[in-house]
Amino acid sequence: MVHGAETAKVENATVVADGESGQNGKVMYCVVGGAHAFILRISSFFGLAPLRFESRSHGFSVRMSNPMCIYSYILVTVLVICTVFGLVAEINVGVEMSVRMSSTMSQFVSTCDVLVVVITAGAGVYGAPKRMRNMLKFMESVASVDTSIGAHYSLVAERKLCAILLAILIFFSVLIADDFCFYALQAKKFDRQWEVVTNYIGFYLLWYVVMILELQFAFTALSVRARFQAVNDALALTARHVSVSVEKVKEPTPMNMFAIQIGERREQPQPHPVIVRNTVSGEPKLIVPPCEAIRRLASLHGSLCNVVHRIDNSYGLPLIVILISTLLHLIVTPYFLIMEIIVSAHRIHFLVLQFLWCMTHLIRMFVVVEPCHYTITESRRTEVLVCRLMTSTPSTGMLPSRLELFSRQLMLQSISYTPMGMCTLDRPLVASVLGAVTTYLVILIQFQRYDT
């Protein structure tokens, strides 16, 4: 763990990224720590980050690993095959003996439920090597922001973030275990408990892959959003130096380290700092003229925009599959809950389970959408800050021209996550999904009436 201002001190790292090269063909290396190392280690176990980790004094050096790529492919292939064979076996049992498929409609719905998890996990794992290679490349831009604006690191915030990630995984594990045991006990009535265990164990393990993939994307998006927020804070500080009050003074925002360092093995110039912080009070101080600060902040903002586009391209297909998966699960799970209330014996345990799954799928959708919404909000804040500076600063000197260039850059570089250009990840998407869920639920219930 290392303070953000100490980013440049990791000069003795010698682990390289397994043949990954920069623009000049020079070998790159990367060191990560804190919550980022935590999520990457978990992702690696489930095949979503085929990286090799080596402990260092400031964290873990990471590089692409061919053995881990092979492990990832074998893991997801075996799980997918087991899940598909289990699904076919469960369908062949028939509606009379199945514990999850008690009618023709529930067979169709359960099949969609299983297959969408299979597709999501497959898209996540098979595309993981490319995503990790892109991550090692764009982390250089993120690390340069930390160095330039004096990243304010908080060990407390870092631990809280790890605790939140761990709490989500524990809750999901308990829910998975409870759901698994419930259906195994239901199958005991037909003396099929071990058949159900073998038919569905691959399906439940693939659920972990899906959940880790979503957390991985959310963490990445939130980390980049923190850099946009830091750039905006630096912009507001610059405005105060030219006696322009654009917003209320805020406390320095803790910034969790997304990358400790990434670079070429040979010496290369470090980014010039724009802001330094008092080692005692943590108060930020602008150390360059406001005109130069605006130029450098515009450059950092442009680099972060490129990072967003790279993340968008890397996670494009998995995000689309995740959104489709979430939509289908938000239809399937309430369907089973409603049908249990209407036509069954009101099994309390089953009702509670389905309610918890509904909440889980809603949380999954917000885990993906909210980090993107926060990033878009920060981009709008940047536009407001630049606009107020343009209207409040004197019309003479270099500062107005720098602000004019920054404003043109903002018009040409939009910040949003649009996976494969099919939708924009923002809160209006949540409203659209909930409207679609309501419509399809009504249709499914009507079909169920004719089916019975």
Coordinates of N, CA and C in Angstrom, one line a residue, residues 97-299:
M97 N -41.5 -35.2 -12.2 CA -40.4 -35.5 -11.3 C -39.4 -34.3 -11.1
S98 N -39.5 -33.3 -11.9 CA -38.6 -32.2 -11.8 C -39.0 -31.2 -10.7
V99 N -38.0 -30.7 -10.0 CA -38.3 -29.8 -8.9 C -38.3 -28.3 -9.3
R100 N -37.7 -28.0 -10.5 CA -37.7 -26.7 -11.0 C -38.6 -26.4 -12.2
M101 N -39.0 -27.5 -12.8 CA -39.8 -27.4 -14.0 C -41.1 -28.2 -13.9
S102 N -42.0 -27.6 -13.2 CA -43.3 -28.3 -12.9 C -44.4 -28.1 -14.0
S103 N -44.1 -27.4 -15.0 CA -45.0 -27.2 -16.1 C -44.2 -26.9 -17.4
T104 N -44.9 -27.0 -18.6 CA -44.2 -26.7 -19.8 C -43.7 -25.3 -19.9
M105 N -44.4 -24.3 -19.4 CA -43.9 -23.0 -19.4 C -42.7 -22.8 -18.4
S106 N -42.8 -23.5 -17.3 CA -41.6 -23.3 -16.4 C -40.4 -24.0 -16.9
Q107 N -40.6 -25.1 -17.8 CA -39.5 -25.7 -18.5 C -38.8 -24.7 -19.4
F108 N -39.6 -24.0 -20.2 CA -39.1 -23.0 -21.1 C -38.4 -21.8 -20.3
V109 N -39.0 -21.4 -19.3 CA -38.4 -20.3 -18.5 C -37.1 -20.7 -17.8
S110 N -37.1 -21.9 -17.2 CA -35.9 -22.4 -16.6 C -34.8 -22.6 -17.6
T111 N -35.1 -23.1 -18.8 CA -34.1 -23.3 -19.8 C -33.4 -21.9 -20.2
C112 N -34.3 -20.9 -20.3 CA -33.7 -19.6 -20.6 C -32.9 -19.1 -19.5
D113 N -33.3 -19.3 -18.3 CA -32.6 -18.9 -17.1 C -31.2 -19.5 -17.1
V114 N -31.1 -20.8 -17.3 CA -29.8 -21.5 -17.3 C -28.9 -21.1 -18.5
L115 N -29.5 -21.0 -19.7 CA -28.7 -20.7 -20.8 C -28.1 -19.3 -20.8
V116 N -28.8 -18.4 -20.2 CA -28.3 -17.0 -20.2 C -27.2 -16.9 -19.3
V117 N -27.2 -17.7 -18.2 CA -26.0 -17.7 -17.3 C -24.8 -18.3 -18.0
V118 N -25.0 -19.4 -18.7 CA -24.0 -20.0 -19.5 C -23.3 -19.0 -20.5
I119 N -24.2 -18.3 -21.2 CA -23.6 -17.4 -22.2 C -22.9 -16.2 -21.6
T120 N -23.4 -15.7 -20.5 CA -22.7 -14.6 -19.8 C -21.4 -15.0 -19.3
A121 N -21.3 -16.2 -18.6 CA -20.0 -16.7 -18.1 C -19.0 -16.9 -19.2
G122 N -19.5 -17.5 -20.3 CA -18.6 -17.8 -21.5 C -18.1 -16.6 -22.1
A123 N -18.9 -15.6 -22.3 CA -18.5 -14.3 -22.8 C -17.5 -13.6 -21.9
G124 N -17.7 -13.7 -20.6 CA -16.7 -13.1 -19.7 C -15.4 -13.8 -19.7
V125 N -15.3 -15.1 -19.6 CA -14.1 -15.8 -19.5 C -13.3 -15.9 -20.8
Y126 N -14.0 -16.2 -21.9 CA -13.3 -16.3 -23.1 C -12.7 -15.0 -23.6
G127 N -13.3 -13.9 -23.2 CA -12.8 -12.6 -23.5 C -11.9 -11.9 -22.5
A128 N -11.6 -12.7 -21.4 CA -10.8 -12.1 -20.3 C -9.3 -11.8 -20.7
P129 N -8.6 -12.6 -21.5 CA -7.2 -12.3 -21.9 C -7.1 -10.9 -22.6
K130 N -8.1 -10.7 -23.5 CA -8.0 -9.4 -24.2 C -8.3 -8.2 -23.3
R131 N -9.3 -8.4 -22.4 CA -9.6 -7.3 -21.4 C -8.4 -7.0 -20.5
M132 N -7.7 -8.1 -20.0 CA -6.6 -7.8 -19.1 C -5.5 -7.1 -19.9
R133 N -5.2 -7.5 -21.1 CA -4.2 -6.8 -21.9 C -4.5 -5.3 -22.0
N134 N -5.8 -5.0 -22.3 CA -6.2 -3.6 -22.4 C -6.0 -2.9 -21.1
M135 N -6.3 -3.6 -20.0 CA -6.2 -3.0 -18.7 C -4.8 -2.6 -18.4
L136 N -3.8 -3.5 -18.7 CA -2.4 -3.2 -18.5 C -2.0 -2.0 -19.3
K137 N -2.6 -1.7 -20.4 CA -2.2 -0.6 -21.3 C -2.9 0.7 -20.7
F138 N -4.2 0.7 -20.4 CA -4.8 2.0 -20.1 C -4.5 2.4 -18.6
M139 N -3.9 1.5 -17.8 CA -3.6 1.9 -16.4 C -2.5 2.9 -16.4
E140 N -1.7 3.0 -17.4 CA -0.7 4.0 -17.5 C -1.3 5.4 -17.4
S141 N -2.4 5.6 -18.1 CA -3.1 6.9 -18.1 C -3.6 7.2 -16.8
V142 N -4.2 6.2 -16.1 CA -4.8 6.4 -14.8 C -3.7 6.7 -13.8
A143 N -2.6 6.0 -13.8 CA -1.5 6.3 -12.9 C -0.9 7.7 -13.1
S144 N -0.9 8.2 -14.3 CA -0.4 9.5 -14.6 C -1.3 10.6 -13.9
V145 N -2.6 10.3 -13.9 CA -3.5 11.3 -13.2 C -3.2 11.3 -11.7
D146 N -3.0 10.2 -11.1 CA -2.6 10.1 -9.7 C -1.4 10.9 -9.4
T147 N -0.4 10.8 -10.2 CA 0.9 11.6 -10.0 C 0.7 13.1 -10.2
S148 N -0.1 13.4 -11.2 CA -0.2 14.9 -11.6 C -1.0 15.7 -10.6
I149 N -2.1 15.0 -10.0 CA -3.0 15.8 -9.2 C -2.8 15.4 -7.7
G150 N -1.7 14.8 -7.3 CA -1.5 14.5 -5.9 C -2.6 13.6 -5.3
A151 N -2.7 12.4 -5.7 CA -3.8 11.6 -5.3 C -3.8 11.5 -3.8
H152 N -5.0 11.7 -3.2 CA -5.2 11.6 -1.7 C -5.7 10.2 -1.4
Y153 N -4.7 9.4 -0.9 CA -5.0 8.0 -0.6 C -5.6 7.9 0.8
S154 N -6.6 7.0 1.0 CA -7.1 6.7 2.3 C -7.2 5.2 2.6
L155 N -6.4 4.8 3.5 CA -6.4 3.4 3.9 C -7.7 2.9 4.4
V156 N -8.4 3.8 5.2 CA -9.7 3.5 5.7 C -10.7 3.2 4.6
A157 N -10.7 4.1 3.5 CA -11.6 4.0 2.4 C -11.3 2.7 1.6
E158 N -10.0 2.4 1.6 CA -9.6 1.1 0.9 C -10.1 -0.1 1.6
R159 N -10.0 -0.1 2.9 CA -10.5 -1.3 3.7 C -12.0 -1.4 3.6
K160 N -12.7 -0.2 3.6 CA -14.2 -0.2 3.4 C -14.6 -0.8 2.1
L161 N -13.8 -0.5 1.1 CA -14.2 -1.0 -0.3 C -14.0 -2.5 -0.3
C162 N -12.9 -3.0 0.3 CA -12.6 -4.5 0.4 C -13.7 -5.1 1.2
A163 N -14.2 -4.5 2.3 CA -15.2 -5.1 3.1 C -16.5 -5.2 2.3
I164 N -16.8 -4.1 1.5 CA -18.1 -4.1 0.7 C -18.0 -5.3 -0.3
L165 N -16.9 -5.4 -1.0 CA -16.8 -6.5 -1.9 C -16.9 -7.9 -1.3
L166 N -16.3 -8.0 -0.1 CA -16.4 -9.3 0.6 C -17.8 -9.5 1.1
A167 N -18.5 -8.5 1.6 CA -19.9 -8.7 2.1 C -20.8 -9.1 0.9
I168 N -20.6 -8.5 -0.2 CA -21.4 -8.9 -1.4 C -21.2 -10.4 -1.7
L169 N -20.0 -10.8 -1.7 CA -19.6 -12.2 -2.1 C -20.2 -13.1 -1.0
I170 N -20.1 -12.8 0.2 CA -20.6 -13.6 1.3 C -22.1 -13.8 1.2
F171 N -22.8 -12.6 1.0 CA -24.3 -12.7 0.8 C -24.7 -13.5 -0.4
F172 N -24.0 -13.4 -1.5 CA -24.3 -14.2 -2.7 C -24.0 -15.6 -2.4
S173 N -22.9 -16.0 -1.7 CA -22.6 -17.3 -1.4 C -23.7 -18.0 -0.5
V174 N -24.2 -17.3 0.5 CA -25.2 -17.8 1.3 C -26.5 -18.0 0.5
L175 N -26.8 -17.1 -0.4 CA -28.0 -17.2 -1.2 C -27.9 -18.4 -2.1
I176 N -26.8 -18.6 -2.8 CA -26.5 -19.7 -3.7 C -26.7 -21.0 -2.9
A177 N -26.0 -21.1 -1.7 CA -26.0 -22.3 -0.9 C -27.5 -22.7 -0.5
D178 N -28.2 -21.7 0.0 CA -29.6 -21.9 0.4 C -30.4 -22.3 -0.7
D179 N -30.3 -21.7 -1.9 CA -31.1 -22.1 -3.1 C -30.8 -23.5 -3.5
F180 N -29.5 -23.9 -3.5 CA -29.0 -25.2 -3.9 C -29.6 -26.3 -2.9
C181 N -29.5 -26.0 -1.6 CA -30.0 -27.0 -0.6 C -31.5 -27.1 -0.7
F182 N -32.2 -26.0 -1.0 CA -33.7 -26.0 -1.0 C -34.1 -27.0 -2.1
Y183 N -33.6 -26.9 -3.3 CA -34.0 -27.8 -4.4 C -33.5 -29.2 -4.2
A184 N -32.4 -29.4 -3.5 CA -31.9 -30.7 -3.2 C -32.9 -31.4 -2.2
L185 N -33.4 -30.7 -1.2 CA -34.3 -31.2 -0.3 C -35.7 -31.5 -0.9
Q186 N -36.1 -30.6 -1.9 CA -37.3 -30.9 -2.6 C -37.2 -32.1 -3.4
A187 N -36.0 -32.4 -4.0 CA -35.9 -33.6 -4.8 C -35.8 -34.8 -4.0
K188 N -35.6 -34.7 -2.7 CA -35.5 -35.9 -1.8 C -36.9 -36.6 -1.8
K189 N -38.0 -35.9 -2.0 CA -39.3 -36.5 -2.1 C -39.4 -37.5 -3.2
F190 N -38.6 -37.3 -4.3 CA -38.6 -38.2 -5.4 C -37.4 -39.1 -5.4
D191 N -36.6 -39.0 -4.3 CA -35.3 -39.8 -4.2 C -34.4 -39.4 -5.4
R192 N -34.3 -38.1 -5.7 CA -33.5 -37.6 -6.8 C -32.5 -36.5 -6.3
Q193 N -32.2 -36.4 -5.0 CA -31.4 -35.3 -4.5 C -30.0 -35.3 -5.1
W194 N -29.4 -36.5 -5.3 CA -28.1 -36.5 -5.9 C -28.1 -36.2 -7.4
E195 N -29.2 -36.6 -8.1 CA -29.3 -36.2 -9.5 C -29.4 -34.7 -9.6
V196 N -30.2 -34.1 -8.8 CA -30.3 -32.6 -8.8 C -29.0 -31.9 -8.5
V197 N -28.2 -32.5 -7.5 CA -26.9 -31.9 -7.2 C -26.0 -31.9 -8.4
T198 N -25.9 -33.1 -9.1 CA -25.0 -33.2 -10.2 C -25.5 -32.4 -11.4
N199 N -26.8 -32.3 -11.6 CA -27.4 -31.6 -12.7 C -27.2 -30.1 -12.6
Y200 N -27.2 -29.5 -11.4 CA -27.2 -28.1 -11.2 C -25.9 -27.5 -10.6
I201 N -24.9 -28.3 -10.3 CA -23.7 -27.8 -9.6 C -22.9 -26.9 -10.6
G202 N -22.9 -27.2 -11.9 CA -22.2 -26.4 -12.8 C -22.9 -25.1 -13.0
F203 N -24.2 -25.1 -13.0 CA -25.0 -23.9 -13.1 C -24.7 -22.9 -12.0
Y204 N -24.7 -23.4 -10.8 CA -24.4 -22.5 -9.6 C -23.0 -22.0 -9.6
L205 N -22.0 -22.8 -10.0 CA -20.7 -22.3 -10.1 C -20.5 -21.2 -11.2
L206 N -21.2 -21.3 -12.3 CA -21.2 -20.3 -13.3 C -21.8 -19.0 -12.8
W207 N -22.7 -19.1 -11.8 CA -23.3 -17.9 -11.3 C -22.2 -17.0 -10.6
Y208 N -21.2 -17.7 -10.0 CA -20.1 -17.0 -9.4 C -19.3 -16.2 -10.4
V209 N -19.1 -16.8 -11.6 CA -18.4 -16.2 -12.6 C -19.1 -14.9 -13.1
V210 N -20.4 -15.0 -13.2 CA -21.2 -13.9 -13.7 C -21.1 -12.7 -12.7
M211 N -21.3 -13.1 -11.4 CA -21.2 -12.0 -10.3 C -19.9 -11.4 -10.3
I212 N -18.8 -12.1 -10.3 CA -17.4 -11.6 -10.3 C -17.2 -10.7 -11.5
L213 N -17.7 -11.1 -12.6 CA -17.5 -10.2 -13.8 C -18.2 -8.9 -13.7
E214 N -19.4 -8.9 -13.1 CA -20.0 -7.6 -12.9 C -19.3 -6.7 -11.8
L215 N -18.8 -7.3 -10.8 CA -18.1 -6.6 -9.8 C -16.8 -6.0 -10.4
Q216 N -16.1 -6.8 -11.2 CA -14.9 -6.4 -11.9 C -15.1 -5.1 -12.7
F217 N -16.2 -5.2 -13.5 CA -16.5 -4.0 -14.3 C -16.8 -2.8 -13.5
A218 N -17.7 -3.0 -12.4 CA -18.1 -1.9 -11.6 C -16.9 -1.3 -10.9
F219 N -16.0 -2.1 -10.4 CA -14.8 -1.6 -9.7 C -13.9 -0.8 -10.7
T220 N -13.7 -1.3 -11.9 CA -13.0 -0.5 -12.9 C -13.6 0.8 -13.2
A221 N -14.9 0.8 -13.4 CA -15.6 2.0 -13.8 C -15.6 3.0 -12.6
L222 N -15.7 2.6 -11.4 CA -15.7 3.5 -10.3 C -14.3 4.1 -10.1
S223 N -13.3 3.3 -10.3 CA -11.9 3.8 -10.2 C -11.6 4.9 -11.2
V224 N -12.1 4.7 -12.4 CA -11.9 5.8 -13.4 C -12.7 7.0 -13.1
R225 N -13.9 6.8 -12.6 CA -14.8 7.9 -12.2 C -14.1 8.7 -11.1
A226 N -13.4 8.0 -10.2 CA -12.7 8.7 -9.1 C -11.6 9.7 -9.7
R227 N -11.0 9.3 -10.8 CA -10.0 10.2 -11.4 C -10.7 11.4 -12.1
F228 N -11.8 11.2 -12.7 CA -12.6 12.3 -13.2 C -13.0 13.3 -12.1
Q229 N -13.4 12.7 -11.0 CA -13.7 13.6 -9.8 C -12.5 14.4 -9.4
A230 N -11.4 13.7 -9.3 CA -10.1 14.4 -8.9 C -9.7 15.5 -9.9
V231 N -9.9 15.3 -11.2 CA -9.6 16.3 -12.2 C -10.6 17.5 -12.0
N232 N -11.8 17.2 -11.7 CA -12.8 18.3 -11.5 C -12.5 19.1 -10.2
D233 N -12.0 18.4 -9.2 CA -11.6 19.1 -7.9 C -10.4 20.0 -8.2
A234 N -9.5 19.5 -9.0 CA -8.3 20.3 -9.4 C -8.8 21.5 -10.2
L235 N -9.8 21.3 -11.1 CA -10.3 22.4 -11.9 C -10.9 23.5 -11.0
A236 N -11.7 23.0 -10.0 CA -12.3 24.0 -9.0 C -11.3 24.7 -8.2
L237 N -10.2 24.0 -7.9 CA -9.1 24.7 -7.1 C -8.4 25.7 -8.0
T238 N -8.2 25.4 -9.3 CA -7.7 26.4 -10.2 C -8.6 27.6 -10.3
A239 N -9.9 27.4 -10.3 CA -10.8 28.6 -10.4 C -10.7 29.5 -9.2
R240 N -10.5 28.9 -8.0 CA -10.3 29.7 -6.8 C -9.0 30.5 -6.9
H241 N -8.0 30.0 -7.6 CA -6.8 30.8 -7.7 C -6.9 32.0 -8.6
V242 N -7.9 32.0 -9.4 CA -8.1 33.2 -10.3 C -9.3 34.0 -9.7
S243 N -9.6 33.7 -8.4 CA -10.7 34.4 -7.7 C -12.1 34.2 -8.4
V244 N -12.3 33.0 -8.9 CA -13.6 32.7 -9.5 C -14.2 31.6 -8.6
S245 N -15.4 31.8 -8.0 CA -16.0 30.8 -7.2 C -17.0 30.0 -8.0
V246 N -16.6 28.8 -8.4 CA -17.5 28.0 -9.3 C -18.3 27.0 -8.5
E247 N -17.9 26.7 -7.3 CA -18.7 25.8 -6.4 C -18.1 25.8 -5.0
K248 N -18.8 25.2 -4.1 CA -18.4 25.3 -2.7 C -17.1 24.4 -2.5
V249 N -16.3 24.9 -1.6 CA -15.0 24.2 -1.3 C -15.4 22.8 -0.7
K250 N -14.8 21.8 -1.2 CA -15.0 20.4 -0.6 C -13.8 19.9 0.0
E251 N -14.0 19.0 0.9 CA -12.9 18.2 1.5 C -12.2 17.4 0.4
P252 N -10.9 17.2 0.5 CA -10.3 16.3 -0.5 C -10.9 14.9 -0.5
T253 N -11.2 14.4 -1.7 CA -11.9 13.1 -1.8 C -10.8 12.0 -1.7
P254 N -11.0 11.0 -0.8 CA -10.1 9.9 -0.8 C -10.1 9.1 -2.1
M255 N -8.9 8.8 -2.6 CA -8.8 8.1 -3.9 C -8.1 6.8 -3.7
N256 N -8.8 5.7 -4.0 CA -8.2 4.4 -3.9 C -7.3 4.2 -5.0
M257 N -6.1 3.6 -4.8 CA -5.1 3.4 -5.8 C -5.6 2.4 -6.8
F258 N -5.8 2.8 -8.1 CA -6.1 1.9 -9.1 C -4.9 1.3 -9.7
A259 N -3.8 2.0 -9.8 CA -2.5 1.5 -10.3 C -1.4 2.2 -9.5
I260 N -0.5 1.4 -9.0 CA 0.6 2.0 -8.3 C 1.6 2.5 -9.3
Q261 N 1.9 1.7 -10.3 CA 2.8 2.2 -11.4 C 2.7 1.2 -12.6
I262 N 2.8 1.8 -13.7 CA 2.9 1.0 -15.0 C 3.8 1.8 -15.9
G263 N 4.7 1.2 -16.6 CA 5.6 1.9 -17.4 C 6.6 1.0 -18.1
E264 N 7.6 1.6 -18.8 CA 8.6 0.8 -19.4 C 9.8 0.6 -18.5
R265 N 10.5 -0.4 -18.7 CA 11.6 -0.8 -17.8 C 12.7 0.2 -17.8
R266 N 12.9 0.9 -18.9 CA 13.9 1.9 -18.9 C 13.3 3.2 -18.3
E267 N 14.2 4.1 -18.0 CA 13.8 5.4 -17.4 C 12.9 6.2 -18.4
Q268 N 11.8 6.7 -17.9 CA 11.0 7.6 -18.7 C 10.5 8.7 -17.8
P269 N 10.3 9.9 -18.4 CA 9.9 11.1 -17.6 C 8.6 10.9 -16.9
Q270 N 8.6 11.3 -15.6 CA 7.4 11.2 -14.9 C 6.5 12.4 -15.2
P271 N 5.1 12.2 -15.1 CA 4.2 13.4 -15.4 C 4.5 14.5 -14.4
H272 N 4.4 15.7 -14.9 CA 4.7 16.9 -14.1 C 3.5 17.1 -13.2
P273 N 3.7 17.3 -11.9 CA 2.5 17.5 -11.0 C 1.9 18.9 -11.2
V274 N 0.6 18.9 -11.0 CA -0.2 20.1 -11.1 C -0.5 20.6 -9.6
I275 N -0.8 19.6 -8.8 CA -1.2 19.9 -7.4 C -0.3 19.0 -6.5
V276 N 0.0 19.6 -5.3 CA 0.6 18.8 -4.3 C -0.2 19.0 -3.0
R277 N -0.1 18.1 -2.1 CA -0.9 18.2 -0.8 C 0.0 18.3 0.4
N278 N -0.4 19.1 1.3 CA 0.3 19.3 2.6 C 0.3 18.0 3.3
T279 N 1.5 17.5 3.7 CA 1.7 16.2 4.3 C 0.9 16.1 5.6
V280 N 0.7 17.2 6.3 CA 0.0 17.2 7.6 C -1.5 17.4 7.5
S281 N -1.9 18.5 6.8 CA -3.3 18.8 6.7 C -4.0 18.1 5.5
G282 N -3.2 17.8 4.5 CA -3.8 17.2 3.3 C -4.4 18.3 2.4
E283 N -4.2 19.5 2.7 CA -4.7 20.6 1.8 C -4.1 20.7 0.5
P284 N -4.8 20.7 -0.6 CA -4.2 20.8 -1.9 C -3.7 22.2 -2.2
K285 N -2.6 22.2 -3.0 CA -2.0 23.5 -3.4 C -1.6 23.4 -4.9
L286 N -2.1 24.4 -5.6 CA -1.7 24.5 -7.0 C -0.3 25.0 -7.1
I287 N 0.6 24.3 -7.9 CA 2.0 24.7 -8.0 C 2.4 25.2 -9.3
V288 N 1.4 25.3 -10.2 CA 1.7 25.9 -11.6 C 0.7 27.0 -11.8
P289 N 1.0 27.9 -12.7 CA 0.1 29.0 -13.0 C -1.3 28.5 -13.5
P290 N -2.4 29.2 -13.3 CA -3.7 28.7 -13.7 C -3.8 28.3 -15.1
C291 N -3.2 29.1 -16.0 CA -3.2 28.9 -17.4 C -2.6 27.5 -17.8
E292 N -1.4 27.2 -17.2 CA -0.8 25.9 -17.4 C -1.6 24.8 -16.8
A293 N -2.2 25.1 -15.6 CA -3.0 24.0 -14.9 C -4.2 23.6 -15.8
I294 N -4.8 24.6 -16.5 CA -5.9 24.3 -17.4 C -5.5 23.4 -18.5
R295 N -4.3 23.7 -19.1 CA -3.8 23.0 -20.2 C -3.5 21.5 -19.8
R296 N -2.9 21.3 -18.6 CA -2.5 20.0 -18.2 C -3.8 19.2 -17.8
L297 N -4.7 19.9 -17.1 CA -6.0 19.2 -16.7 C -6.8 18.8 -18.0
A298 N -6.8 19.6 -19.0 CA -7.4 19.2 -20.3 C -6.8 18.0 -20.9
S299 N -5.5 17.9 -20.8 CA -4.8 16.8 -21.3 C -5.1 15.5 -20.5

